[in-house]
mmCIF file of C-alpha atoms in Angstrom:
data_model
loop_
_atom_site.group_PDB
_atom_site.id
_atom_site.type_symbol
_atom_site.label_atom_id
_atom_site.label_comp_id
_atom_site.label_asym_id
_atom_site.label_seq_id
_atom_site.Cartn_x
_atom_site.Cartn_y
_atom_site.Cartn_z
ATOM 1 C CA MET T 522 0.163 0.291 0.126
ATOM 2 C CA PHE T 523 1.126 3.326 -0.465
ATOM 3 C CA PRO T 524 2.761 4.397 2.437
ATOM 4 C CA ARG T 525 1.488 7.709 4.658
ATOM 5 C CA LEU T 526 4.515 9.886 6.082
ATOM 6 C CA ARG T 527 4.274 10.418 9.567
ATOM 7 C CA HIS T 528 4.828 13.981 10.192
ATOM 8 C CA ARG T 529 7.894 13.685 12.731
ATOM 9 C CA THR T 530 11.583 14.837 11.771
ATOM 10 C CA ALA T 531 14.764 15.526 13.713
ATOM 11 C CA ALA T 532 15.972 19.159 13.969
ATOM 12 C CA CYS T 533 18.959 20.507 12.004
ATOM 13 C CA PHE T 534 20.735 23.396 13.034
ATOM 14 C CA ILE T 535 19.528 27.252 12.754
ATOM 15 C CA ILE T 536 20.511 30.264 11.990
ATOM 16 C CA GLY T 537 19.336 33.579 11.077
ATOM 17 C CA LEU T 538 18.589 34.704 7.357
ATOM 18 C CA VAL T 539 20.644 37.260 5.843
ATOM 19 C CA PHE T 540 18.172 39.750 3.574
ATOM 20 C CA GLY T 541 19.296 41.764 1.068
ATOM 21 C CA TYR T 542 18.006 43.920 -2.185
ATOM 22 C CA GLN T 543 14.264 43.617 -3.449
ATOM 23 C CA MET T 544 13.902 40.964 -5.432
ATOM 24 C CA ALA T 545 13.794 41.720 -9.534
ATOM 25 C CA THR T 546 10.065 41.372 -10.880
ATOM 26 C CA ASN T 547 10.552 42.556 -14.377
ATOM 27 C CA LYS T 548 10.014 39.427 -16.529
ATOM 28 C CA GLU T 549 11.441 40.986 -19.832
ATOM 29 C CA ALA T 550 14.917 42.564 -18.475
ATOM 30 C CA PHE T 551 15.123 39.588 -16.342
ATOM 31 C CA PHE T 552 14.473 37.043 -19.202
ATOM 32 C CA GLU T 553 16.883 38.853 -21.450
ATOM 33 C CA ASN T 554 20.003 38.892 -18.764
ATOM 34 C CA GLY T 555 19.341 35.619 -17.776
ATOM 35 C CA ALA T 556 19.507 36.263 -14.090
ATOM 36 C CA LEU T 557 20.623 39.149 -11.354
ATOM 37 C CA SER T 558 24.192 39.925 -11.271
ATOM 38 C CA TYR T 559 27.171 38.330 -9.603
ATOM 39 C CA ALA T 560 26.946 41.379 -7.386
ATOM 40 C CA ASP T 561 23.685 41.193 -6.469
ATOM 41 C CA ARG T 562 24.240 37.673 -5.652
ATOM 42 C CA VAL T 563 27.102 38.090 -3.606
ATOM 43 C CA ASN T 564 25.706 40.679 -1.831
ATOM 44 C CA GLY T 565 23.180 38.325 -0.402
ATOM 45 C CA PHE T 566 20.533 37.414 -3.567
ATOM 46 C CA ASP T 567 20.556 34.602 -4.987
ATOM 47 C CA ASP T 568 19.165 34.247 -8.866
ATOM 48 C CA VAL T 569 15.095 34.917 -7.728
ATOM 49 C CA GLY T 570 15.741 37.399 -5.533
ATOM 50 C CA THR T 571 15.636 35.007 -2.359
ATOM 51 C CA PRO T 572 18.103 35.440 0.632
ATOM 52 C CA ILE T 573 21.237 33.800 0.695
ATOM 53 C CA VAL T 574 23.088 32.957 3.859
ATOM 54 C CA ASP T 575 26.699 31.983 4.538
ATOM 55 C CA VAL T 576 26.666 28.343 6.144
ATOM 56 C CA GLY T 577 30.375 27.628 7.190
ATOM 57 C CA SER T 578 33.742 28.553 7.317
ATOM 58 C CA ASN T 579 34.559 27.282 3.920
ATOM 59 C CA GLY T 580 32.512 29.742 2.063
ATOM 60 C CA SER T 581 30.145 28.253 0.533
ATOM 61 C CA ARG T 582 26.305 29.414 0.648
ATOM 62 C CA HIS T 583 23.179 28.169 0.631
ATOM 63 C CA ASP T 584 19.883 29.605 -0.315
ATOM 64 C CA GLY T 585 17.963 30.987 2.588
ATOM 65 C CA SER T 586 14.574 29.996 1.576
ATOM 66 C CA ASP T 587 13.686 27.185 4.056
ATOM 67 C CA TRP T 588 13.508 29.864 6.910
ATOM 68 C CA LYS T 589 16.484 28.301 8.746
ATOM 69 C CA ALA T 590 19.262 28.308 6.358
ATOM 70 C CA GLY T 591 21.291 26.237 8.394
ATOM 71 C CA ASN T 592 24.693 24.554 7.215
ATOM 72 C CA LEU T 593 22.936 20.812 6.449
ATOM 73 C CA ASP T 594 26.117 19.081 7.361
ATOM 74 C CA VAL T 595 26.992 20.078 10.485
ATOM 75 C CA GLY T 596 26.758 17.865 13.280
ATOM 76 C CA ASN T 597 24.965 15.090 11.284
ATOM 77 C CA ILE T 598 25.978 11.847 10.857
ATOM 78 C CA THR T 599 28.826 10.464 8.502
ATOM 79 C CA ASP T 600 28.121 6.985 8.348
ATOM 80 C CA VAL T 601 25.465 5.388 6.204
ATOM 81 C CA ILE T 602 22.872 3.314 7.818
ATOM 82 C CA ARG T 603 21.375 0.158 6.658
ATOM 83 C CA PHE T 604 18.004 -0.920 7.307
ATOM 84 C CA SER T 605 17.857 -4.514 7.903
ATOM 85 C CA ASP T 606 13.984 -5.652 9.269
ATOM 86 C CA LEU T 607 12.747 -6.480 5.818
ATOM 87 C CA GLN T 608 11.382 -9.750 7.403
ATOM 88 C CA GLN T 609 9.566 -7.859 10.166
ATOM 89 C CA HIS T 610 7.588 -6.149 7.343
ATOM 90 C CA LYS T 611 7.132 -9.459 5.455
ATOM 91 C CA ALA T 612 3.126 -8.934 5.753
ATOM 92 C CA ASP T 613 2.857 -5.884 4.110
ATOM 93 C CA ASP T 614 1.207 -5.819 1.052
ATOM 94 C CA ASP T 615 3.023 -4.046 -1.429
ATOM 95 C CA THR T 616 1.493 -5.136 -4.696
ATOM 96 C CA ILE T 617 0.284 -2.252 -6.002
ATOM 97 C CA ALA T 618 3.694 -0.588 -5.488
ATOM 98 C CA ARG T 619 5.475 -3.251 -6.958
ATOM 99 C CA GLY T 620 3.369 -2.850 -9.988
ATOM 100 C CA LEU T 621 3.589 1.101 -10.219
ATOM 101 C CA TYR T 622 7.509 0.111 -10.046
ATOM 102 C CA GLN T 623 7.394 -1.741 -13.161
ATOM 103 C CA SER T 624 4.487 0.373 -15.063
ATOM 104 C CA VAL T 625 5.734 3.767 -14.176
ATOM 105 C CA ARG T 626 9.708 3.533 -14.235
ATOM 106 C CA ILE T 627 11.367 6.696 -13.032
ATOM 107 C CA LEU T 628 15.062 7.567 -13.442
ATOM 108 C CA CYS T 629 16.451 9.788 -10.597
ATOM 109 C CA TRP T 630 19.547 12.116 -11.102
ATOM 110 C CA VAL T 631 20.741 13.876 -8.259
ATOM 111 C CA MET T 632 22.572 17.266 -8.563
ATOM 112 C CA THR T 633 25.701 16.786 -6.173
ATOM 113 C CA SER T 634 29.205 17.718 -6.030
ATOM 114 C CA PRO T 635 32.822 15.915 -4.963
ATOM 115 C CA SER T 636 32.749 17.595 -1.716
ATOM 116 C CA ASN T 637 29.050 16.188 -1.243
ATOM 117 C CA LEU T 638 29.384 12.690 -2.078
ATOM 118 C CA GLN T 639 29.883 10.993 1.294
ATOM 119 C CA LYS T 640 28.415 13.545 3.461
ATOM 120 C CA ARG T 641 25.174 13.878 1.385
ATOM 121 C CA ALA T 642 24.440 11.565 -1.667
ATOM 122 C CA SER T 643 25.793 8.614 0.014
ATOM 123 C CA HIS T 644 22.646 9.119 2.251
ATOM 124 C CA VAL T 645 20.308 9.233 -0.791
ATOM 125 C CA ARG T 646 21.586 6.452 -2.485
ATOM 126 C CA GLU T 647 20.923 4.365 0.476
ATOM 127 C CA THR T 648 17.476 5.947 1.656
ATOM 128 C CA TRP T 649 14.990 6.970 -0.864
ATOM 129 C CA GLY T 650 17.152 6.556 -4.274
ATOM 130 C CA ARG T 651 17.198 2.926 -3.727
ATOM 131 C CA ARG T 652 13.378 2.984 -5.082
ATOM 132 C CA CYS T 653 14.733 4.648 -8.565
ATOM 133 C CA ASN T 654 14.381 2.780 -11.553
ATOM 134 C CA VAL T 655 17.639 4.062 -12.599
ATOM 135 C CA LEU T 656 19.925 6.292 -10.391
ATOM 136 C CA LEU T 657 22.383 8.769 -11.128
ATOM 137 C CA PHE T 658 24.821 11.169 -9.508
ATOM 138 C CA MET T 659 25.544 14.126 -11.421
ATOM 139 C CA SER T 660 28.944 15.872 -10.003
ATOM 140 C CA ASP T 661 31.427 18.439 -11.245
ATOM 141 C CA ALA T 662 34.170 15.881 -11.764
ATOM 142 C CA GLU T 663 33.574 12.203 -12.458
ATOM 143 C CA ASP T 664 33.936 9.467 -9.215
ATOM 144 C CA PRO T 665 33.948 6.087 -10.875
ATOM 145 C CA ASP T 666 34.256 4.417 -7.433
ATOM 146 C CA PHE T 667 31.206 6.529 -5.877
ATOM 147 C CA PRO T 668 30.105 6.067 -9.128
ATOM 148 C CA ALA T 669 29.075 9.822 -9.926
ATOM 149 C CA ILE T 670 29.328 11.142 -13.746
ATOM 150 C CA GLY T 671 31.360 14.009 -14.135
ATOM 151 C CA LEU T 672 29.965 17.386 -15.967
ATOM 152 C CA ASN T 673 33.333 19.502 -15.920
ATOM 153 C CA VAL T 674 31.202 21.926 -14.662
ATOM 154 C CA LYS T 675 33.189 24.524 -12.356
ATOM 155 C CA PRO T 676 31.868 24.585 -8.770
ATOM 156 C CA GLY T 677 29.478 26.921 -7.119
ATOM 157 C CA ARG T 678 25.875 28.461 -7.528
ATOM 158 C CA LEU T 679 26.555 30.351 -10.520
ATOM 159 C CA HIS T 680 26.951 27.184 -12.892
ATOM 160 C CA LEU T 681 24.026 25.118 -11.743
ATOM 161 C CA TYR T 682 22.032 25.729 -14.613
ATOM 162 C CA THR T 683 24.864 25.003 -16.663
ATOM 163 C CA LYS T 684 25.164 21.994 -14.643
ATOM 164 C CA THR T 685 21.610 20.625 -14.919
ATOM 165 C CA MET T 686 21.377 21.501 -18.855
ATOM 166 C CA LEU T 687 24.678 18.990 -19.333
ATOM 167 C CA ALA T 688 22.991 16.626 -16.758
ATOM 168 C CA PHE T 689 19.443 16.423 -19.082
ATOM 169 C CA ASP T 690 21.567 16.411 -22.182
ATOM 170 C CA HIS T 691 23.295 13.021 -21.009
ATOM 171 C CA VAL T 692 20.338 11.729 -19.680
ATOM 172 C CA TYR T 693 18.821 12.005 -23.308
ATOM 173 C CA GLN T 694 21.839 10.835 -24.916
ATOM 174 C CA HIS T 695 22.149 7.965 -22.841
ATOM 175 C CA HIS T 696 19.109 6.923 -21.389
ATOM 176 C CA LEU T 697 15.758 8.290 -23.178
ATOM 177 C CA ASN T 698 14.549 4.644 -23.646
ATOM 178 C CA ASP T 699 15.339 3.409 -19.890
ATOM 179 C CA ALA T 700 12.330 5.144 -17.782
ATOM 180 C CA ASP T 701 9.363 6.769 -18.789
ATOM 181 C CA TRP T 702 9.907 9.669 -16.199
ATOM 182 C CA PHE T 703 12.834 11.346 -15.516
ATOM 183 C CA LEU T 704 13.472 13.181 -12.020
ATOM 184 C CA LYS T 705 15.976 15.959 -11.165
ATOM 185 C CA ALA T 706 16.606 16.125 -7.351
ATOM 186 C CA ASP T 707 18.963 17.737 -5.105
ATOM 187 C CA ASP T 708 21.053 16.010 -2.569
ATOM 188 C CA ASP T 709 19.216 17.463 -0.025
ATOM 189 C CA THR T 710 15.818 16.389 -0.863
ATOM 190 C CA TYR T 711 13.959 13.505 -0.083
ATOM 191 C CA VAL T 712 11.805 12.002 -2.584
ATOM 192 C CA ILE T 713 8.982 9.284 -1.720
ATOM 193 C CA LEU T 714 8.595 7.262 -4.984
ATOM 194 C CA GLU T 715 5.599 5.733 -4.671
ATOM 195 C CA ASN T 716 3.639 8.839 -4.179
ATOM 196 C CA LEU T 717 5.652 10.107 -7.384
ATOM 197 C CA ARG T 718 4.725 6.900 -9.235
ATOM 198 C CA TYR T 719 0.886 6.958 -8.234
ATOM 199 C CA LEU T 720 0.694 10.982 -9.506
ATOM 200 C CA LEU T 721 2.512 9.888 -12.845
ATOM 201 C CA SER T 722 0.336 6.974 -12.955
ATOM 202 C CA ALA T 723 -2.535 9.896 -14.470
ATOM 203 C CA ASN T 724 -0.464 11.367 -17.004
ATOM 204 C CA SER T 725 1.135 9.842 -20.140
ATOM 205 C CA PRO T 726 5.086 10.094 -20.692
ATOM 206 C CA ASP T 727 4.040 10.555 -24.097
ATOM 207 C CA ASP T 728 2.832 14.036 -23.334
ATOM 208 C CA PRO T 729 4.921 16.932 -23.073
ATOM 209 C CA VAL T 730 4.555 17.883 -19.243
ATOM 210 C CA TYR T 731 6.572 18.103 -16.307
ATOM 211 C CA PHE T 732 5.804 18.242 -12.904
ATOM 212 C CA GLY T 733 7.083 19.912 -9.460
ATOM 213 C CA HIS T 734 6.347 22.628 -6.417
ATOM 214 C CA HIS T 735 4.833 25.486 -8.676
ATOM 215 C CA PHE T 736 5.960 29.114 -8.946
ATOM 216 C CA GLN T 737 3.888 31.194 -10.361
ATOM 217 C CA MET T 738 6.148 34.008 -11.536
ATOM 218 C CA PHE T 739 8.101 35.701 -14.231
ATOM 219 C CA MET T 740 6.462 33.509 -17.049
ATOM 220 C CA GLU T 741 2.856 32.679 -18.390
ATOM 221 C CA GLN T 742 3.027 29.201 -16.876
ATOM 222 C CA GLY T 743 5.112 29.789 -13.751
ATOM 223 C CA TYR T 744 8.167 27.630 -13.190
ATOM 224 C CA PHE T 745 9.179 24.552 -10.835
ATOM 225 C CA SER T 746 11.129 24.889 -7.529
ATOM 226 C CA GLY T 747 14.444 23.015 -8.277
ATOM 227 C CA GLY T 748 14.980 22.110 -4.676
ATOM 228 C CA ALA T 749 11.758 20.088 -4.392
ATOM 229 C CA GLY T 750 12.427 18.132 -7.525
ATOM 230 C CA TYR T 751 11.138 18.445 -10.892
ATOM 231 C CA VAL T 752 9.961 15.544 -13.080
ATOM 232 C CA LEU T 753 9.825 15.636 -17.158
ATOM 233 C CA SER T 754 8.044 13.398 -19.199
ATOM 234 C CA ARG T 755 10.029 11.111 -22.103
ATOM 235 C CA GLU T 756 8.307 13.504 -24.337
ATOM 236 C CA ALA T 757 9.439 16.801 -22.616
ATOM 237 C CA LEU T 758 13.300 15.244 -22.435
ATOM 238 C CA ARG T 759 13.091 14.569 -26.171
ATOM 239 C CA ARG T 760 12.275 18.036 -27.190
ATOM 240 C CA TYR T 761 14.758 19.283 -24.575
ATOM 241 C CA GLY T 762 17.275 17.166 -25.839
ATOM 242 C CA SER T 763 16.544 17.528 -29.452
ATOM 243 C CA ARG T 764 16.087 21.107 -29.328
ATOM 244 C CA THR T 765 18.018 23.721 -31.571
ATOM 245 C CA MET T 766 20.745 26.165 -30.292
ATOM 246 C CA ASN T 767 18.834 28.784 -29.378
ATOM 247 C CA ALA T 768 15.966 27.499 -27.999
ATOM 248 C CA CYS T 769 16.949 28.120 -24.445
ATOM 249 C CA VAL T 770 18.837 30.904 -22.690
ATOM 250 C CA ARG T 771 22.659 29.712 -21.797
ATOM 251 C CA ASN T 772 23.374 32.104 -19.740
ATOM 252 C CA ASN T 773 24.665 31.204 -16.080
ATOM 253 C CA GLY T 774 21.912 32.344 -13.705
ATOM 254 C CA ALA T 775 18.707 30.880 -11.285
ATOM 255 C CA GLU T 776 18.825 26.646 -12.587
ATOM 256 C CA ASP T 777 14.735 26.172 -11.565
ATOM 257 C CA LEU T 778 13.602 29.732 -13.609
ATOM 258 C CA LEU T 779 15.711 29.265 -16.498
ATOM 259 C CA PHE T 780 15.319 25.621 -16.914
ATOM 260 C CA GLY T 781 11.108 26.821 -16.496
ATOM 261 C CA PHE T 782 11.746 29.427 -19.275
ATOM 262 C CA CYS T 783 13.256 26.554 -21.699
ATOM 263 C CA MET T 784 10.430 24.581 -21.082
ATOM 264 C CA GLU T 785 7.769 27.042 -22.083
ATOM 265 C CA ARG T 786 9.896 27.716 -24.884
ATOM 266 C CA LEU T 787 10.017 23.816 -26.190
ATOM 267 C CA GLY T 788 5.820 23.513 -25.694
ATOM 268 C CA VAL T 789 6.471 21.659 -22.414
ATOM 269 C CA LYS T 790 3.236 22.404 -20.068
ATOM 270 C CA ALA T 791 3.637 22.805 -15.854
ATOM 271 C CA GLY T 792 1.490 20.169 -14.933
ATOM 272 C CA ASN T 793 -0.839 20.372 -11.780
ATOM 273 C CA SER T 794 0.768 18.447 -8.752
ATOM 274 C CA ARG T 795 -1.832 19.308 -6.075
ATOM 275 C CA ASP T 796 -4.115 16.531 -5.364
ATOM 276 C CA ARG T 797 -7.678 15.975 -5.135
ATOM 277 C CA LEU T 798 -8.118 18.183 -2.150
ATOM 278 C CA ASN T 799 -5.758 20.835 -3.358
ATOM 279 C CA ARG T 800 -2.933 20.090 -0.944
ATOM 280 C CA SER T 801 0.436 20.388 -2.027
ATOM 281 C CA ARG T 802 2.564 16.945 -2.884
ATOM 282 C CA PHE T 803 6.220 18.532 -4.009
ATOM 283 C CA HIS T 804 7.651 21.081 -1.287
ATOM 284 C CA SER T 805 10.366 23.317 -1.735
ATOM 285 C CA LEU T 806 10.946 24.056 1.713
ATOM 286 C CA ASN T 807 11.652 22.116 4.761
ATOM 287 C CA ILE T 808 9.328 19.427 6.482
ATOM 288 C CA ARG T 809 8.895 21.891 9.541
ATOM 289 C CA ASN T 810 8.409 25.121 7.809
ATOM 290 C CA HIS T 811 5.127 23.282 5.798
ATOM 291 C CA ILE T 812 3.928 21.247 9.036
ATOM 292 C CA GLN T 813 4.101 24.817 10.808
ATOM 293 C CA GLY T 814 2.958 26.848 7.825
ATOM 294 C CA ILE T 815 6.117 29.142 8.848
ATOM 295 C CA TYR T 816 6.858 30.731 4.992
ATOM 296 C CA PRO T 817 9.259 33.795 4.468
ATOM 297 C CA GLU T 818 7.805 36.855 2.685
ATOM 298 C CA TRP T 819 9.532 35.305 -0.727
ATOM 299 C CA TYR T 820 7.549 32.468 -0.626
ATOM 300 C CA LYS T 821 4.028 33.891 -0.321
ATOM 301 C CA LYS T 822 5.042 36.113 -3.319
ATOM 302 C CA PHE T 823 6.188 33.247 -5.153
ATOM 303 C CA ASP T 824 3.558 30.152 -4.241
ATOM 304 C CA ASN T 825 -0.375 31.068 -5.033
ATOM 305 C CA TYR T 826 -0.961 28.796 -2.003
ATOM 306 C CA SER T 827 1.090 29.911 0.636
ATOM 307 C CA GLY T 828 -2.119 31.002 2.519
ATOM 308 C CA HIS T 829 -2.998 27.023 2.881
ATOM 309 C CA LYS T 830 -0.838 26.781 6.119
ATOM 310 C CA GLY T 831 0.101 23.991 8.596
ATOM 311 C CA VAL T 832 -0.275 19.727 8.510
ATOM 312 C CA GLU T 833 -3.921 20.425 6.434
ATOM 313 C CA SER T 834 -1.825 21.717 3.672
ATOM 314 C CA ILE T 835 0.198 18.795 3.032
ATOM 315 C CA SER T 836 -1.192 15.765 1.141
ATOM 316 C CA ASP T 837 -1.601 12.403 2.617
ATOM 317 C CA TYR T 838 0.609 11.184 0.178
ATOM 318 C CA PRO T 839 3.309 13.811 -0.122
ATOM 319 C CA ILE T 840 6.271 13.799 -2.959
ATOM 320 C CA SER T 841 9.429 15.626 -2.193
ATOM 321 C CA PHE T 842 10.804 17.841 0.426
ATOM 322 C CA HIS T 843 13.698 19.911 0.402
ATOM 323 C CA TYR T 844 16.525 21.502 2.867
ATOM 324 C CA VAL T 845 16.562 17.670 4.405
ATOM 325 C CA CYS T 846 19.646 16.779 6.928
ATOM 326 C CA PRO T 847 21.518 13.595 6.135
ATOM 327 C CA ASP T 848 20.549 12.446 9.740
ATOM 328 C CA ASP T 849 16.890 13.340 9.013
ATOM 329 C CA MET T 850 16.862 11.439 5.645
ATOM 330 C CA TYR T 851 16.857 8.443 7.879
ATOM 331 C CA THR T 852 14.218 9.687 9.984
ATOM 332 C CA LEU T 853 12.217 10.050 7.378
ATOM 333 C CA GLU T 854 12.876 6.703 5.894
ATOM 334 C CA TYR T 855 11.963 5.155 8.925
ATOM 335 C CA PHE T 856 8.588 6.425 9.780
ATOM 336 C CA THR T 857 7.932 6.618 6.262
ATOM 337 C CA TYR T 858 8.626 2.717 5.698
ATOM 338 C CA HIS T 859 9.272 1.126 8.788
ATOM 339 C CA ALA T 860 7.373 2.550 11.639
ATOM 340 C CA SER T 861 3.445 1.543 12.378
ATOM 341 C CA VAL T 862 0.897 1.773 14.143
ATOM 342 C CA TYR T 863 -0.170 -1.210 15.965
ATOM 343 C CA GLY T 864 -4.297 -2.461 14.873
ATOM 344 C CA LEU T 865 -4.390 0.965 12.285
ATOM 345 C CA MET T 866 -4.900 -0.285 8.863
ATOM 346 C CA ARG T 867 -5.369 2.505 6.447
ATOM 347 C CA GLY T 868 -6.824 2.454 3.476
ATOM 348 C CA LEU T 869 -6.199 3.572 -0.202
ATOM 349 C CA GLN T 870 -7.412 6.818 -0.836
ATOM 350 C CA GLN T 871 -7.839 8.170 -4.517
ATOM 351 C CA LEU T 872 -6.256 11.542 -4.442
ATOM 352 C CA ASN T 873 -5.563 12.486 -8.136
ATOM 353 C CA PRO T 874 -7.640 15.144 -9.613
ATOM 354 C CA ASP T 875 -10.038 14.557 -12.623
ATOM 355 C CA ASP T 876 -7.143 16.344 -14.833
ATOM 356 C CA ASN T 877 -3.656 16.702 -13.794
ATOM 357 C CA SER T 878 -3.018 18.095 -17.489
ATOM 358 C CA THR T 879 -2.914 21.816 -16.542
ATOM 359 C CA SER T 880 -0.830 23.722 -13.817
ATOM 360 C CA ASP T 881 -2.085 24.327 -10.780
ATOM 361 C CA HIS T 882 -2.314 27.829 -11.545
ATOM 362 C CA HIS T 883 -5.067 27.909 -13.856
#
């Protein structure tokens, strides 16, 4: 049966947000320039005007949009945890989940870096990544031992869009026929693949469509948050891989925003990922933010449904959460797939809307 997420998670370290200048709102200028200037980003803004904070002595930066902006690596586990209690779950009926695994094939590629392979990516591999039909890790440089595919891209936020383009190019060239759907996620994203397959089962991979956490800004159909993960149909990937040279802007900037422009130009529709009760399934913030309904100001402008707060705004079949610490990966893994309530048998819910084909801003 489809697992139900238990709303419990361990706490990560919290530091304050650093605010900068007001976000750019002129769509045409933004599209022409690709993103805010390098100076704006250094002074405290990321590419779409959300605050960035410094997260460590190494000078690395992390998007502050989760309202905590903590260092996801400080104080966290380093060794992977392997769950070995499958014998205790032999009475579970996973017939539907196993059927969807065969009929809704998902290739997952995870954005990472050489310094994060062991700190973050290894924990993705030991938790939700095991449920992908194909799992790939895309890094700045090749690591045959992990393994990770090297994209030969300079490290840093400024090159995330280029990295994303090259990663999807690689998937198109080598794996187009290996899956029906193609998920991009970060190494601090947690994904419940069974719930994603349920959403996608109501859609055709032959339609030009993609799904994610919808932001209605900067373009007619909006775009999807990169951190929450977004998933392309096979036809969407085919259009991307066979695009003309000038179809998509090539300058560096906000990965998810620029990729959204690209999808719109290629005629790929932004699909509706909300459930039948209008609750969210992809989540661009940390699980605590969504449960408590604590959102930063920028989020209220970007998300049409930011007024829907708290646990009742989250679908019973959530798909993803962002800014997940490595130890929280295992917390979510445990409460999603291993913990149970004795004597409580939950029935399946039919939560896909009648029509997923149009974006949730309509």
